[in-house]
Structure formats: C-alpha cells, structure tokens
mmCIF file of C-alpha atoms in Angstrom:
data_model
loop_
_atom_site.group_PDB
_atom_site.id
_atom_site.type_symbol
_atom_site.label_atom_id
_atom_site.label_comp_id
_atom_site.label_asym_id
_atom_site.label_seq_id
_atom_site.Cartn_x
_atom_site.Cartn_y
_atom_site.Cartn_z
ATOM 1 C CA MET Q 17 -129.563 -12.065 -17.752
ATOM 2 C CA ASN Q 18 -125.834 -13.897 -18.106
ATOM 3 C CA LEU Q 19 -122.200 -12.373 -18.348
ATOM 4 C CA ILE Q 20 -122.666 -13.038 -22.297
ATOM 5 C CA GLU Q 21 -125.794 -10.893 -22.781
ATOM 6 C CA ALA Q 22 -124.260 -8.027 -20.349
ATOM 7 C CA ALA Q 23 -121.209 -7.723 -22.301
ATOM 8 C CA GLU Q 24 -123.568 -7.683 -25.673
ATOM 9 C CA LEU Q 25 -126.094 -4.677 -24.039
ATOM 10 C CA TYR Q 26 -122.676 -2.886 -23.050
ATOM 11 C CA TYR Q 27 -120.882 -3.148 -26.520
ATOM 12 C CA GLN Q 28 -124.520 -2.063 -27.945
ATOM 13 C CA GLU Q 29 -124.895 1.026 -26.074
ATOM 14 C CA LYS Q 30 -121.349 2.143 -26.434
ATOM 15 C CA TYR Q 31 -120.844 1.911 -30.082
ATOM 16 C CA HIS Q 32 -124.202 2.838 -30.519
ATOM 17 C CA THR Q 33 -125.237 -0.496 -32.792
ATOM 18 C CA ASN Q 34 -127.798 -2.778 -32.821
ATOM 19 C CA PHE Q 35 -127.935 -6.174 -30.454
ATOM 20 C CA SER Q 36 -126.309 -8.400 -33.242
ATOM 21 C CA HIS Q 37 -123.558 -5.901 -34.492
ATOM 22 C CA ALA Q 38 -122.586 -5.875 -30.652
ATOM 23 C CA ARG Q 39 -122.656 -9.323 -30.567
ATOM 24 C CA LYS Q 40 -120.339 -9.650 -33.169
ATOM 25 C CA LEU Q 41 -117.609 -7.230 -31.788
ATOM 26 C CA PHE Q 42 -117.645 -8.789 -28.702
ATOM 27 C CA ILE Q 43 -117.097 -12.529 -30.037
ATOM 28 C CA LEU Q 44 -114.287 -10.805 -32.496
ATOM 29 C CA ASP Q 45 -112.850 -9.226 -29.114
ATOM 30 C CA VAL Q 46 -112.824 -12.841 -27.193
ATOM 31 C CA PHE Q 47 -111.047 -14.172 -30.387
ATOM 32 C CA LEU Q 48 -108.125 -12.091 -30.517
ATOM 33 C CA VAL Q 49 -107.949 -11.827 -26.697
ATOM 34 C CA ILE Q 50 -107.605 -16.058 -27.248
ATOM 35 C CA VAL Q 51 -105.265 -15.791 -30.039
ATOM 36 C CA MET Q 52 -102.613 -13.566 -28.058
ATOM 37 C CA LEU Q 53 -102.966 -15.355 -24.957
ATOM 38 C CA LEU Q 54 -101.801 -18.812 -27.597
ATOM 39 C CA ALA Q 55 -99.314 -16.935 -29.081
ATOM 40 C CA GLY Q 56 -97.804 -15.891 -25.514
ATOM 41 C CA SER Q 57 -97.861 -19.443 -23.783
ATOM 42 C CA ALA Q 58 -96.519 -20.381 -27.465
ATOM 43 C CA ALA Q 59 -93.558 -18.311 -27.075
ATOM 44 C CA LEU Q 60 -92.922 -19.146 -23.294
ATOM 45 C CA PHE Q 61 -93.212 -22.346 -23.830
ATOM 46 C CA PHE Q 62 -90.425 -21.844 -27.088
ATOM 47 C CA TYR Q 63 -87.879 -19.843 -25.003
ATOM 48 C CA SER Q 64 -88.260 -22.219 -21.846
ATOM 49 C CA TYR Q 65 -87.803 -25.295 -23.416
ATOM 50 C CA ASP Q 66 -84.349 -26.614 -23.140
ATOM 51 C CA PRO Q 67 -84.307 -30.219 -25.159
ATOM 52 C CA THR Q 68 -80.422 -30.611 -23.412
ATOM 53 C CA VAL Q 69 -80.183 -32.749 -20.360
ATOM 54 C CA VAL Q 70 -76.758 -31.282 -19.584
ATOM 55 C CA GLU Q 71 -78.702 -30.308 -15.828
ATOM 56 C CA ASN Q 72 -78.891 -33.853 -15.517
ATOM 57 C CA VAL Q 73 -74.965 -35.129 -16.366
ATOM 58 C CA GLN Q 74 -72.949 -34.914 -12.888
ATOM 59 C CA LEU Q 75 -69.595 -33.895 -13.470
ATOM 60 C CA ASP Q 76 -67.019 -33.433 -10.446
ATOM 61 C CA ILE Q 77 -63.120 -32.894 -9.812
ATOM 62 C CA SER Q 78 -61.401 -33.084 -6.978
ATOM 63 C CA ALA Q 79 -57.666 -33.566 -6.398
ATOM 64 C CA LYS Q 80 -55.672 -35.044 -3.495
ATOM 65 C CA VAL Q 81 -51.834 -35.125 -2.449
ATOM 66 C CA HIS Q 82 -50.818 -38.711 -3.356
ATOM 67 C CA GLY Q 83 -51.471 -41.011 -0.642
ATOM 68 C CA GLN Q 84 -53.554 -38.890 1.432
ATOM 69 C CA ALA Q 85 -57.063 -39.422 1.917
ATOM 70 C CA GLU Q 86 -58.582 -35.619 2.100
ATOM 71 C CA ASP Q 87 -59.099 -33.416 -1.007
ATOM 72 C CA THR Q 88 -57.377 -30.076 -0.923
ATOM 73 C CA ARG Q 89 -56.871 -27.196 -3.083
ATOM 74 C CA ARG Q 90 -53.402 -26.209 -1.762
ATOM 75 C CA PHE Q 91 -50.347 -27.843 -2.837
ATOM 76 C CA LYS Q 92 -46.393 -27.130 -3.066
ATOM 77 C CA SER Q 93 -44.737 -26.858 -6.271
ATOM 78 C CA GLY Q 94 -43.493 -30.357 -6.986
ATOM 79 C CA GLU Q 95 -46.463 -31.967 -5.088
ATOM 80 C CA HIS Q 96 -47.511 -35.776 -6.301
ATOM 81 C CA ILE Q 97 -51.049 -35.135 -7.037
ATOM 82 C CA ASN Q 98 -54.262 -37.487 -7.880
ATOM 83 C CA TYR Q 99 -56.718 -35.976 -10.013
ATOM 84 C CA ALA Q 100 -60.245 -37.497 -9.890
ATOM 85 C CA ILE Q 101 -62.620 -36.855 -12.538
ATOM 86 C CA SER Q 102 -66.484 -38.475 -11.545
ATOM 87 C CA TYR Q 103 -69.137 -38.179 -14.002
ATOM 88 C CA LYS Q 104 -72.667 -39.945 -13.815
ATOM 89 C CA ASN Q 105 -75.765 -39.751 -16.534
ATOM 90 C CA ASN Q 106 -78.651 -38.753 -14.218
ATOM 91 C CA SER Q 107 -80.927 -38.527 -17.399
ATOM 92 C CA ASN Q 108 -83.223 -40.759 -18.708
ATOM 93 C CA GLN Q 109 -81.650 -40.439 -22.071
ATOM 94 C CA THR Q 110 -78.545 -42.858 -23.332
ATOM 95 C CA LEU Q 111 -75.864 -40.450 -24.038
ATOM 96 C CA LYS Q 112 -73.324 -41.580 -26.811
ATOM 97 C CA ASN Q 113 -70.198 -40.549 -28.647
ATOM 98 C CA SER Q 114 -68.973 -39.183 -25.017
ATOM 99 C CA LYS Q 115 -65.648 -37.293 -24.581
ATOM 100 C CA LEU Q 116 -63.983 -36.293 -21.428
ATOM 101 C CA ARG Q 117 -61.447 -33.707 -21.860
ATOM 102 C CA VAL Q 118 -59.104 -32.178 -18.581
ATOM 103 C CA ASN Q 119 -57.642 -28.851 -18.975
ATOM 104 C CA LEU Q 120 -54.632 -29.435 -16.762
ATOM 105 C CA PRO Q 121 -52.387 -26.785 -15.329
ATOM 106 C CA GLN Q 122 -49.784 -25.780 -18.016
ATOM 107 C CA PHE Q 123 -46.678 -27.436 -16.347
ATOM 108 C CA PHE Q 124 -48.394 -30.448 -14.961
ATOM 109 C CA GLN Q 125 -46.409 -33.592 -15.688
ATOM 110 C CA ILE Q 126 -48.805 -36.688 -15.769
ATOM 111 C CA SER Q 127 -46.720 -39.930 -14.626
ATOM 112 C CA SER Q 128 -49.875 -42.121 -14.897
ATOM 113 C CA THR Q 129 -53.425 -42.263 -15.727
ATOM 114 C CA SER Q 130 -56.724 -45.011 -15.127
ATOM 115 C CA ALA Q 131 -57.770 -44.407 -18.947
ATOM 116 C CA LYS Q 132 -57.234 -46.962 -21.244
ATOM 117 C CA SER Q 133 -55.535 -44.100 -23.405
ATOM 118 C CA ILE Q 134 -55.621 -40.227 -23.060
ATOM 119 C CA ASN Q 135 -54.579 -38.147 -26.422
ATOM 120 C CA ASN Q 136 -54.376 -34.250 -25.567
ATOM 121 C CA ASN Q 137 -55.900 -34.681 -22.346
ATOM 122 C CA GLU Q 138 -59.007 -36.053 -23.635
ATOM 123 C CA VAL Q 139 -60.403 -39.563 -22.923
ATOM 124 C CA LYS Q 140 -62.860 -41.503 -25.002
ATOM 125 C CA LEU Q 141 -65.767 -43.009 -23.039
ATOM 126 C CA SER Q 142 -68.449 -45.669 -24.179
ATOM 127 C CA THR Q 143 -72.051 -45.081 -24.264
ATOM 128 C CA LEU Q 144 -73.349 -43.518 -21.275
ATOM 129 C CA GLU Q 145 -76.501 -45.285 -20.902
ATOM 130 C CA PRO Q 146 -79.468 -43.840 -18.019
ATOM 131 C CA LYS Q 147 -77.892 -43.801 -14.700
ATOM 132 C CA ALA Q 148 -74.235 -45.012 -15.762
ATOM 133 C CA SER Q 149 -71.317 -43.670 -13.704
ATOM 134 C CA GLY Q 150 -67.415 -43.884 -14.008
ATOM 135 C CA GLN Q 151 -64.349 -42.043 -12.864
ATOM 136 C CA ILE Q 152 -60.874 -41.460 -14.189
ATOM 137 C CA ILE Q 153 -57.764 -40.962 -12.045
ATOM 138 C CA ILE Q 154 -55.120 -38.609 -13.363
ATOM 139 C CA GLU Q 155 -51.860 -39.082 -11.221
ATOM 140 C CA GLY Q 156 -48.533 -36.516 -11.646
ATOM 141 C CA PHE Q 157 -46.226 -33.813 -10.403
ATOM 142 C CA TYR Q 158 -47.475 -30.236 -10.356
ATOM 143 C CA TYR Q 159 -44.771 -27.719 -11.059
ATOM 144 C CA ASP Q 160 -45.528 -23.720 -10.713
ATOM 145 C CA LYS Q 161 -44.148 -20.771 -9.329
ATOM 146 C CA PRO Q 162 -45.175 -20.180 -5.850
ATOM 147 C CA GLY Q 163 -48.107 -18.208 -5.067
ATOM 148 C CA ALA Q 164 -49.905 -18.936 -8.391
ATOM 149 C CA ARG Q 165 -53.412 -20.090 -8.974
ATOM 150 C CA GLN Q 166 -54.219 -22.374 -11.533
ATOM 151 C CA GLN Q 167 -57.848 -23.407 -12.592
ATOM 152 C CA ILE Q 168 -58.511 -26.830 -14.020
ATOM 153 C CA SER Q 169 -61.535 -27.794 -15.829
ATOM 154 C CA ALA Q 170 -63.184 -31.044 -17.055
ATOM 155 C CA HIS Q 171 -65.344 -30.990 -19.853
ATOM 156 C CA LEU Q 172 -67.769 -33.790 -20.833
ATOM 157 C CA SER Q 173 -69.094 -33.590 -24.519
ATOM 158 C CA TYR Q 174 -72.227 -35.919 -25.792
ATOM 159 C CA ARG Q 175 -74.953 -36.530 -28.208
ATOM 160 C CA GLN Q 176 -78.614 -37.654 -26.652
ATOM 161 C CA GLN Q 177 -79.262 -40.521 -28.798
ATOM 162 C CA ILE Q 178 -82.550 -38.524 -29.923
ATOM 163 C CA ARG Q 179 -80.477 -35.162 -31.221
ATOM 164 C CA ASN Q 180 -77.608 -34.885 -33.361
ATOM 165 C CA ALA Q 181 -76.906 -31.697 -31.963
ATOM 166 C CA ARG Q 182 -73.843 -32.162 -29.090
ATOM 167 C CA GLU Q 183 -73.973 -31.036 -25.497
ATOM 168 C CA GLU Q 184 -71.422 -30.532 -22.788
ATOM 169 C CA LYS Q 185 -70.715 -30.331 -19.267
ATOM 170 C CA ILE Q 186 -68.328 -28.214 -17.539
ATOM 171 C CA THR Q 187 -66.930 -27.853 -13.865
ATOM 172 C CA THR Q 188 -63.986 -26.083 -13.019
ATOM 173 C CA LEU Q 189 -61.265 -26.274 -9.872
ATOM 174 C CA VAL Q 190 -58.879 -24.082 -8.421
ATOM 175 C CA ASN Q 191 -55.200 -25.034 -7.374
ATOM 176 C CA ILE Q 192 -53.552 -22.457 -5.144
ATOM 177 C CA LEU Q 193 -49.814 -23.177 -4.883
ATOM 178 C CA ARG Q 194 -47.937 -22.850 -1.334
ATOM 179 C CA GLY Q 195 -44.253 -22.975 -1.160
ATOM 180 C CA SER Q 196 -41.954 -25.465 -3.204
ATOM 181 C CA TYR Q 197 -40.215 -28.744 -2.199
ATOM 182 C CA LEU Q 198 -36.951 -27.328 -3.332
ATOM 183 C CA ASN Q 199 -35.604 -25.199 -0.955
ATOM 184 C CA LEU Q 200 -32.573 -23.303 -0.579
ATOM 185 C CA THR Q 201 -30.844 -21.764 2.123
ATOM 186 C CA VAL Q 202 -28.185 -19.077 2.172
ATOM 187 C CA SER Q 203 -25.533 -18.480 4.888
ATOM 188 C CA SER Q 204 -23.107 -15.109 4.734
ATOM 189 C CA THR Q 205 -22.258 -12.450 7.036
ATOM 190 C CA SER Q 206 -24.774 -9.497 7.811
ATOM 191 C CA LYS Q 207 -22.317 -6.855 7.455
ATOM 192 C CA ILE Q 208 -20.272 -6.213 4.033
ATOM 193 C CA VAL Q 209 -17.413 -3.851 3.233
ATOM 194 C CA GLN Q 210 -17.802 -1.193 0.829
ATOM 195 C CA GLY Q 211 -16.534 -2.243 -2.170
ATOM 196 C CA LYS Q 212 -15.546 -5.517 -1.330
ATOM 197 C CA ALA Q 213 -16.576 -9.125 -1.508
ATOM 198 C CA ALA Q 214 -18.327 -11.140 1.487
ATOM 199 C CA PRO Q 215 -17.953 -15.055 1.698
ATOM 200 C CA ILE Q 216 -21.310 -17.181 0.983
ATOM 201 C CA GLN Q 217 -22.521 -20.616 1.430
ATOM 202 C CA MET Q 218 -25.777 -21.813 -0.346
ATOM 203 C CA THR Q 219 -27.380 -25.182 0.595
ATOM 204 C CA VAL Q 220 -30.122 -26.594 -2.102
ATOM 205 C CA ALA Q 221 -32.224 -29.196 -0.474
ATOM 206 C CA ASN Q 222 -35.027 -31.392 -1.945
ATOM 207 C CA THR Q 223 -37.678 -31.848 0.646
ATOM 208 C CA GLY Q 224 -40.024 -33.819 -1.144
ATOM 209 C CA HIS Q 225 -40.039 -38.210 -1.792
ATOM 210 C CA HIS Q 226 -39.240 -37.819 -5.645
ATOM 211 C CA GLN Q 227 -36.308 -36.511 -7.588
ATOM 212 C CA LEU Q 228 -36.255 -32.970 -8.869
ATOM 213 C CA GLU Q 229 -34.379 -32.230 -11.852
ATOM 214 C CA HIS Q 230 -32.935 -29.027 -14.182
ATOM 215 C CA ILE Q 231 -32.617 -26.612 -11.354
ATOM 216 C CA SER Q 232 -30.542 -23.822 -11.439
ATOM 217 C CA ILE Q 233 -29.385 -20.665 -8.835
ATOM 218 C CA PRO Q 234 -28.720 -17.430 -11.067
ATOM 219 C CA THR Q 235 -25.550 -16.004 -9.929
ATOM 220 C CA GLU Q 236 -26.367 -12.558 -10.671
ATOM 221 C CA GLY Q 237 -29.077 -10.931 -9.885
ATOM 222 C CA THR Q 238 -30.514 -6.911 -10.286
ATOM 223 C CA ASN Q 239 -27.815 -5.630 -7.247
ATOM 224 C CA TYR Q 240 -25.400 -8.834 -6.553
ATOM 225 C CA LYS Q 241 -23.050 -11.227 -8.113
ATOM 226 C CA LEU Q 242 -21.830 -14.448 -7.234
ATOM 227 C CA ASN Q 243 -18.687 -16.093 -7.607
ATOM 228 C CA LEU Q 244 -18.874 -19.605 -6.709
ATOM 229 C CA VAL Q 245 -16.022 -22.547 -6.586
ATOM 230 C CA ASP Q 246 -16.855 -25.428 -8.621
ATOM 231 C CA ALA Q 247 -20.289 -24.052 -10.306
ATOM 232 C CA THR Q 248 -20.819 -25.898 -13.299
ATOM 233 C CA SER Q 249 -21.655 -22.346 -15.513
ATOM 234 C CA THR Q 250 -20.551 -18.712 -15.168
ATOM 235 C CA ASP Q 251 -24.324 -17.535 -15.081
ATOM 236 C CA SER Q 252 -25.316 -19.705 -12.660
ATOM 237 C CA TRP Q 253 -24.929 -22.458 -10.328
ATOM 238 C CA GLN Q 254 -26.795 -25.657 -12.247
ATOM 239 C CA ILE Q 255 -27.605 -29.255 -10.889
ATOM 240 C CA ASP Q 256 -29.027 -31.621 -13.181
ATOM 241 C CA GLN Q 257 -30.722 -34.094 -10.611
ATOM 242 C CA LEU Q 258 -31.441 -33.919 -6.694
ATOM 243 C CA SER Q 259 -32.443 -36.937 -5.555
ATOM 244 C CA ALA Q 260 -35.708 -37.053 -2.435
ATOM 245 C CA ASN Q 261 -34.524 -35.708 0.735
ATOM 246 C CA SER Q 262 -31.260 -34.890 -0.170
ATOM 247 C CA SER Q 263 -29.144 -31.583 -0.302
ATOM 248 C CA LYS Q 264 -26.191 -30.077 -2.159
ATOM 249 C CA THR Q 265 -23.914 -27.014 -1.024
ATOM 250 C CA ILE Q 266 -21.628 -24.629 -2.477
ATOM 251 C CA SER Q 267 -19.432 -21.712 -1.599
ATOM 252 C CA GLY Q 268 -18.275 -18.315 -2.821
ATOM 253 C CA THR Q 269 -18.405 -14.889 -2.226
ATOM 254 C CA ILE Q 270 -20.807 -12.285 -3.093
ATOM 255 C CA ARG Q 271 -20.292 -8.782 -4.336
ATOM 256 C CA LEU Q 272 -22.968 -6.197 -4.495
ATOM 257 C CA LYS Q 273 -23.102 -3.335 -7.186
ATOM 258 C CA ASP Q 274 -24.697 -0.463 -5.200
ATOM 259 C CA TYR Q 275 -22.669 0.546 -1.981
ATOM 260 C CA SER Q 276 -24.414 3.923 -1.518
ATOM 261 C CA LYS Q 277 -26.968 2.916 0.461
ATOM 262 C CA ASN Q 278 -26.595 1.764 4.174
ATOM 263 C CA GLU Q 279 -28.570 -1.003 3.890
ATOM 264 C CA GLN Q 280 -28.771 -3.355 0.647
ATOM 265 C CA SER Q 281 -31.367 -6.068 0.206
ATOM 266 C CA ILE Q 282 -30.910 -8.432 -2.504
ATOM 267 C CA LYS Q 283 -32.892 -11.544 -3.615
ATOM 268 C CA ILE Q 284 -31.501 -14.905 -4.659
ATOM 269 C CA ILE Q 285 -33.840 -17.197 -6.078
ATOM 270 C CA PRO Q 286 -33.809 -21.037 -7.228
ATOM 271 C CA LYS Q 287 -35.355 -21.922 -10.909
ATOM 272 C CA ILE Q 288 -36.683 -25.210 -11.601
ATOM 273 C CA LYS Q 289 -37.078 -25.758 -15.601
ATOM 274 C CA LYS Q 290 -40.410 -26.988 -16.879
ATOM 275 C CA LYS Q 291 -41.060 -26.926 -20.699
ATOM 276 C CA GLN Q 292 -38.669 -25.090 -21.747
ATOM 277 C CA GLU Q 293 -39.399 -22.523 -19.117
ATOM 278 C CA GLN Q 294 -37.755 -20.914 -15.816
ATOM 279 C CA LEU Q 295 -40.145 -21.584 -12.911
ATOM 280 C CA SER Q 296 -38.956 -19.368 -9.881
ATOM 281 C CA GLN Q 297 -39.161 -21.184 -6.489
ATOM 282 C CA GLU Q 298 -39.146 -19.365 -3.320
ATOM 283 C CA PRO Q 299 -36.637 -16.834 -2.629
ATOM 284 C CA VAL Q 300 -34.293 -16.086 -0.058
ATOM 285 C CA GLN Q 301 -34.205 -12.606 0.925
ATOM 286 C CA MET Q 302 -30.973 -11.205 2.597
ATOM 287 C CA THR Q 303 -30.267 -7.734 3.569
ATOM 288 C CA PHE Q 304 -26.466 -6.520 4.266
ATOM 289 C CA ASN Q 305 -25.682 -3.770 6.356
ATOM 290 C CA ILE Q 306 -22.495 -1.557 4.368
ATOM 291 C CA LEU Q 307 -19.508 -0.985 6.101
ATOM 292 C CA ARG Q 308 -17.278 2.296 5.149
ATOM 293 C CA PRO Q 309 -13.876 1.571 6.370
ATOM 294 C CA LYS Q 310 -12.081 5.024 7.460
ATOM 295 C CA LEU Q 311 -8.600 5.412 9.259
ATOM 296 C CA SER Q 312 -6.581 8.368 10.125
ATOM 297 C CA LEU Q 313 -3.359 8.972 10.861
ATOM 298 C CA SER Q 314 -1.292 11.663 12.922
ATOM 299 C CA THR Q 315 2.317 11.843 14.129
ATOM 300 C CA ARG Q 316 4.601 13.602 16.903
ATOM 301 C CA TRP Q 317 7.815 13.996 18.717
ATOM 302 C CA GLN Q 318 7.777 12.898 22.155
ATOM 303 C CA SER Q 319 10.097 16.297 22.894
ATOM 304 C CA ARG Q 320 10.669 19.250 20.994
ATOM 305 C CA THR Q 321 14.813 19.147 22.115
ATOM 306 C CA PRO Q 322 17.180 18.661 19.124
ATOM 307 C CA ILE Q 323 18.788 15.750 18.171
ATOM 308 C CA GLN Q 324 21.998 15.389 17.428
ATOM 309 C CA PRO Q 325 23.915 13.009 14.700
ATOM 310 C CA GLY Q 326 24.098 9.647 16.271
ATOM 311 C CA GLU Q 327 21.768 9.995 18.879
ATOM 312 C CA SER Q 328 17.979 9.134 18.487
ATOM 313 C CA LYS Q 329 14.829 10.533 19.304
ATOM 314 C CA LYS Q 330 10.767 8.932 19.902
ATOM 315 C CA PHE Q 331 8.237 9.310 17.628
ATOM 316 C CA ASP Q 332 4.063 8.502 18.293
ATOM 317 C CA ILE Q 333 2.215 7.376 15.480
ATOM 318 C CA THR Q 334 -1.668 7.219 16.179
ATOM 319 C CA LEU Q 335 -3.892 5.308 14.364
ATOM 320 C CA GLU Q 336 -7.835 5.886 14.472
ATOM 321 C CA ASN Q 337 -10.554 4.372 12.865
ATOM 322 C CA ASN Q 338 -12.983 6.849 11.843
ATOM 323 C CA GLY Q 339 -15.471 4.184 10.056
ATOM 324 C CA ASP Q 340 -18.078 1.633 11.042
ATOM 325 C CA ALA Q 341 -15.894 -1.457 10.348
ATOM 326 C CA ALA Q 342 -13.619 -3.079 12.281
ATOM 327 C CA LEU Q 343 -10.018 -2.930 11.002
ATOM 328 C CA GLU Q 344 -7.631 -5.916 10.856
ATOM 329 C CA ASP Q 345 -3.842 -7.275 9.929
ATOM 330 C CA LEU Q 346 -2.845 -2.970 9.720
ATOM 331 C CA GLN Q 347 0.588 -2.415 8.358
ATOM 332 C CA LEU Q 348 2.646 0.609 8.226
ATOM 333 C CA PHE Q 349 5.566 1.440 5.904
ATOM 334 C CA LEU Q 350 8.441 4.079 7.105
ATOM 335 C CA LEU Q 351 9.992 5.676 4.729
ATOM 336 C CA ILE Q 352 13.803 5.915 5.254
ATOM 337 C CA ASP Q 353 15.729 9.141 3.819
ATOM 338 C CA GLU Q 354 19.226 10.107 4.267
ATOM 339 C CA LEU Q 355 19.152 11.163 7.464
ATOM 340 C CA ILE Q 356 18.095 7.972 9.217
ATOM 341 C CA SER Q 357 20.402 5.178 10.158
ATOM 342 C CA PRO Q 358 18.354 1.870 8.618
ATOM 343 C CA SER Q 359 20.713 -0.761 10.810
ATOM 344 C CA ARG Q 360 20.142 0.762 14.006
ATOM 345 C CA LEU Q 361 16.491 1.753 13.470
ATOM 346 C CA ALA Q 362 16.202 -1.775 12.669
ATOM 347 C CA GLN Q 363 18.113 -2.654 16.242
ATOM 348 C CA LEU Q 364 15.856 -0.296 18.087
ATOM 349 C CA ASN Q 365 12.440 -1.033 17.333
ATOM 350 C CA THR Q 366 10.643 -4.471 16.503
ATOM 351 C CA GLY Q 367 9.750 -4.551 12.520
ATOM 352 C CA ARG Q 368 11.344 -5.482 9.399
ATOM 353 C CA LEU Q 369 13.747 -3.284 7.324
ATOM 354 C CA LEU Q 370 12.692 -3.484 3.385
ATOM 355 C CA LYS Q 371 15.464 -1.652 0.838
ATOM 356 C CA ASP Q 372 14.161 1.821 1.774
ATOM 357 C CA LYS Q 373 11.239 0.936 3.841
ATOM 358 C CA PHE Q 374 10.795 -0.466 7.430
ATOM 359 C CA LEU Q 375 7.489 -2.245 7.810
ATOM 360 C CA LEU Q 376 5.604 -2.401 11.085
ATOM 361 C CA ASP Q 377 2.869 -5.070 11.575
ATOM 362 C CA SER Q 378 1.096 -7.091 14.111
ATOM 363 C CA ARG Q 379 4.052 -9.103 14.629
ATOM 364 C CA GLY Q 380 5.986 -6.711 16.658
ATOM 365 C CA TYR Q 381 2.653 -4.666 17.695
ATOM 366 C CA PRO Q 382 -0.147 -6.705 18.266
ATOM 367 C CA GLN Q 383 -2.302 -3.586 18.480
ATOM 368 C CA LEU Q 384 -1.895 -3.610 14.771
ATOM 369 C CA ASN Q 385 -4.128 -6.601 14.631
ATOM 370 C CA GLN Q 386 -7.370 -4.867 14.734
ATOM 371 C CA LEU Q 387 -8.648 -1.521 15.189
ATOM 372 C CA ALA Q 388 -12.224 -1.163 16.262
ATOM 373 C CA PRO Q 389 -14.443 1.342 15.271
ATOM 374 C CA GLU Q 390 -13.948 4.737 17.231
ATOM 375 C CA SER Q 391 -11.007 3.439 18.521
ATOM 376 C CA LYS Q 392 -7.282 4.626 17.918
ATOM 377 C CA HIS Q 393 -4.059 2.910 19.125
ATOM 378 C CA THR Q 394 -0.476 4.826 19.816
ATOM 379 C CA ILE Q 395 2.839 3.138 18.351
ATOM 380 C CA THR Q 396 6.231 4.753 19.586
ATOM 381 C CA ILE Q 397 9.329 4.016 18.126
ATOM 382 C CA ASP Q 398 12.976 4.976 17.911
ATOM 383 C CA ILE Q 399 14.202 7.551 14.880
ATOM 384 C CA PRO Q 400 17.890 7.195 15.291
ATOM 385 C CA LEU Q 401 20.156 9.515 13.088
ATOM 386 C CA THR Q 402 23.195 8.446 10.985
#
C-alpha cells in the first residue's frame, strides 16, 4: 500500500464515507494546501522584491583641510575645506537623468567647484552606464560657532532605463567645529575697585591663511561695559577686514555692572558676521576680585597743656586703611578758622595754603603716596594760634 492509498483509508475511517468519497476529500485538501503555498510564496516575493538598484549605487562624501592629504571631521571656524563627493554605478542598469545634490553647512562659502555648473547646491550629471563613476570637489570656507555639529548630506537621484520611478541614494557626514582662526586676547588687572573702571587692552588676531571679514566685539555684556578708544561704534569694536596672520589692538577701560560679589566673572565674545547672522567665536573669560576701599581717620593733641595765643601745639592725624585695596595719592584738607594763623601754619608745616584750607599731600608727606591695606600712617603738624 502506498502513501496515497493509506491517506484515502484514513479519510474513509474518519469521515465514515466510502472509498471514492474519501479520495475526493483527500484530493481537495491537497489542492487547498498547494494553493496556500503558492499564495504565500507570491506574497513573500511581492514584499521582498526590490526593483531599485539603490544598494548597488555607491556614494561617499569626505572632507579635507585644504592642502592636507588626510580626511578629517574636525575643523576650526574659518577653515579652508575641500569636500569630495564620489559616486559609482555598480549595477548592470543604465542610470539616466542623474542629479547630485549636496546639503552643505549653513555658513559654508563656496569658493570653487570641479563641476561645470552648480545651482542651489545641485549638479546635473551625465547618464551613468554600468560601472561608471565620478567625483565632484567643492572647495570653500567653513564658518560657525565653535562646538557646533553640522551634518552634511549628499543625494544622488536617477531613473533606471527600464523604470520611470525616480530613485535616490543618500550618504551623510558629521563635522565638528573645534576652535576658531579668530583669536581674542584680553589684558587687564585681576583686581578692580568697587564702582571704578579698570584699564583693558584687547588684541584680535587672524591666525589663518586667508582674510577674515566683518569682525565685531560688543562693548557691552550682561555684566560689563567697555569704553574703547578709537572704536568705530559705541556698541561694538568693528573690524571690516583682517588679513591673514595679522592682528589689531585697542585700549580702553572696563566697568562692571555688579559689584555686590567678591568675585565677578565676565565673558567677552568676538563675532563674525555671515549671511546676516552674528556667529559667536571662542570667548575670553576673565575674573575680577572686587576691592572695597575703606579709610578711617583719627586725631589727637600730643599734650593736654593749655595753649596760649601766639603759641603752637603738636597735632597728630592718623590715617588707617581698613579696606582690601591699596590707597594712593592721599590728600588731607584742614579747615582754617579764625583762631588759627594761616601764615604761621604754612611756615611751620610742609603744605599748601588754599584760601580757608590747608592741603597736605605726598609732596610734603611721602607716607601719603600709598597706604597699603590694614596699615596706618600718622602725620604730625603744628597748629599755631593767632
């Protein structure tokens, strides 16, 4: 007994039919199984079939610093870059109406390209026969904020000669900016007296090998204000052009907006203008220690013996620096009333007579030239009575 006859007997016993009916049921089930297998295979083929040749089209994008051989993804703002977009048709189909579109960084300035023409970052290519290849070089200057990450993408679209539907191959490259060719250095004191301005000097340098344009440094930040000599604008120091490997320097003063803390940090940020947008470059951070001057004055007669008209008596004046800043070029003004003889006061002491005042300064008392923190000086003068 073969396999088919055994199946017919199984159907006859299960469904209590005669032999001919069991055979018909068996044939019907076999037919249904075959139909299901064919339908499943057709569905699998339908969903897995890919008429495109995208997987067989090669598209690569690389970047190099101009004049260097190695590829890189890290640049400085203002870098001179060459982007190379390479493509190859590895399929056995002819690709027609081919176009290559490159999405470049927002502030990338194209200086030249190997393509015959480029319009809105798109290049029209010739028909790509099987195994045909090519490369487009785009050269220019890359500007942005240091630390920014930019994704560059290349899109190769085409039609197969045997299909009307358009296909597209895409590849991407991520660039990271590290630093800038625009360098700012700031020189100033590390200490600033509360409420006072401090001298400052700033130097902007172009460390690259090409000219930089439209540079500005704001004269006012969130917590400081600059007063710069010879600045072309009240709100910023503007430099229209800065040649390669050159620098410019400007001087002035800086004043803080908040002196409430013992330390105050500020950031001065140089900027480059590209496409009507100000791109912040590497900032310079400075920290100032806030000095709070405080001076106390005390006086006393050296003796308690009475003084007669026409006589003079020793008088001590003590100056004490109770603050945290050195005090320089101190001046004392003594008011002269009718009991004191102005002419004799000028004869007995080293000072200057100014109408109803007598001035004591460092020309007559060198100790008034400077008074260090937590120190004191005593000046003794003779007070004559009329």
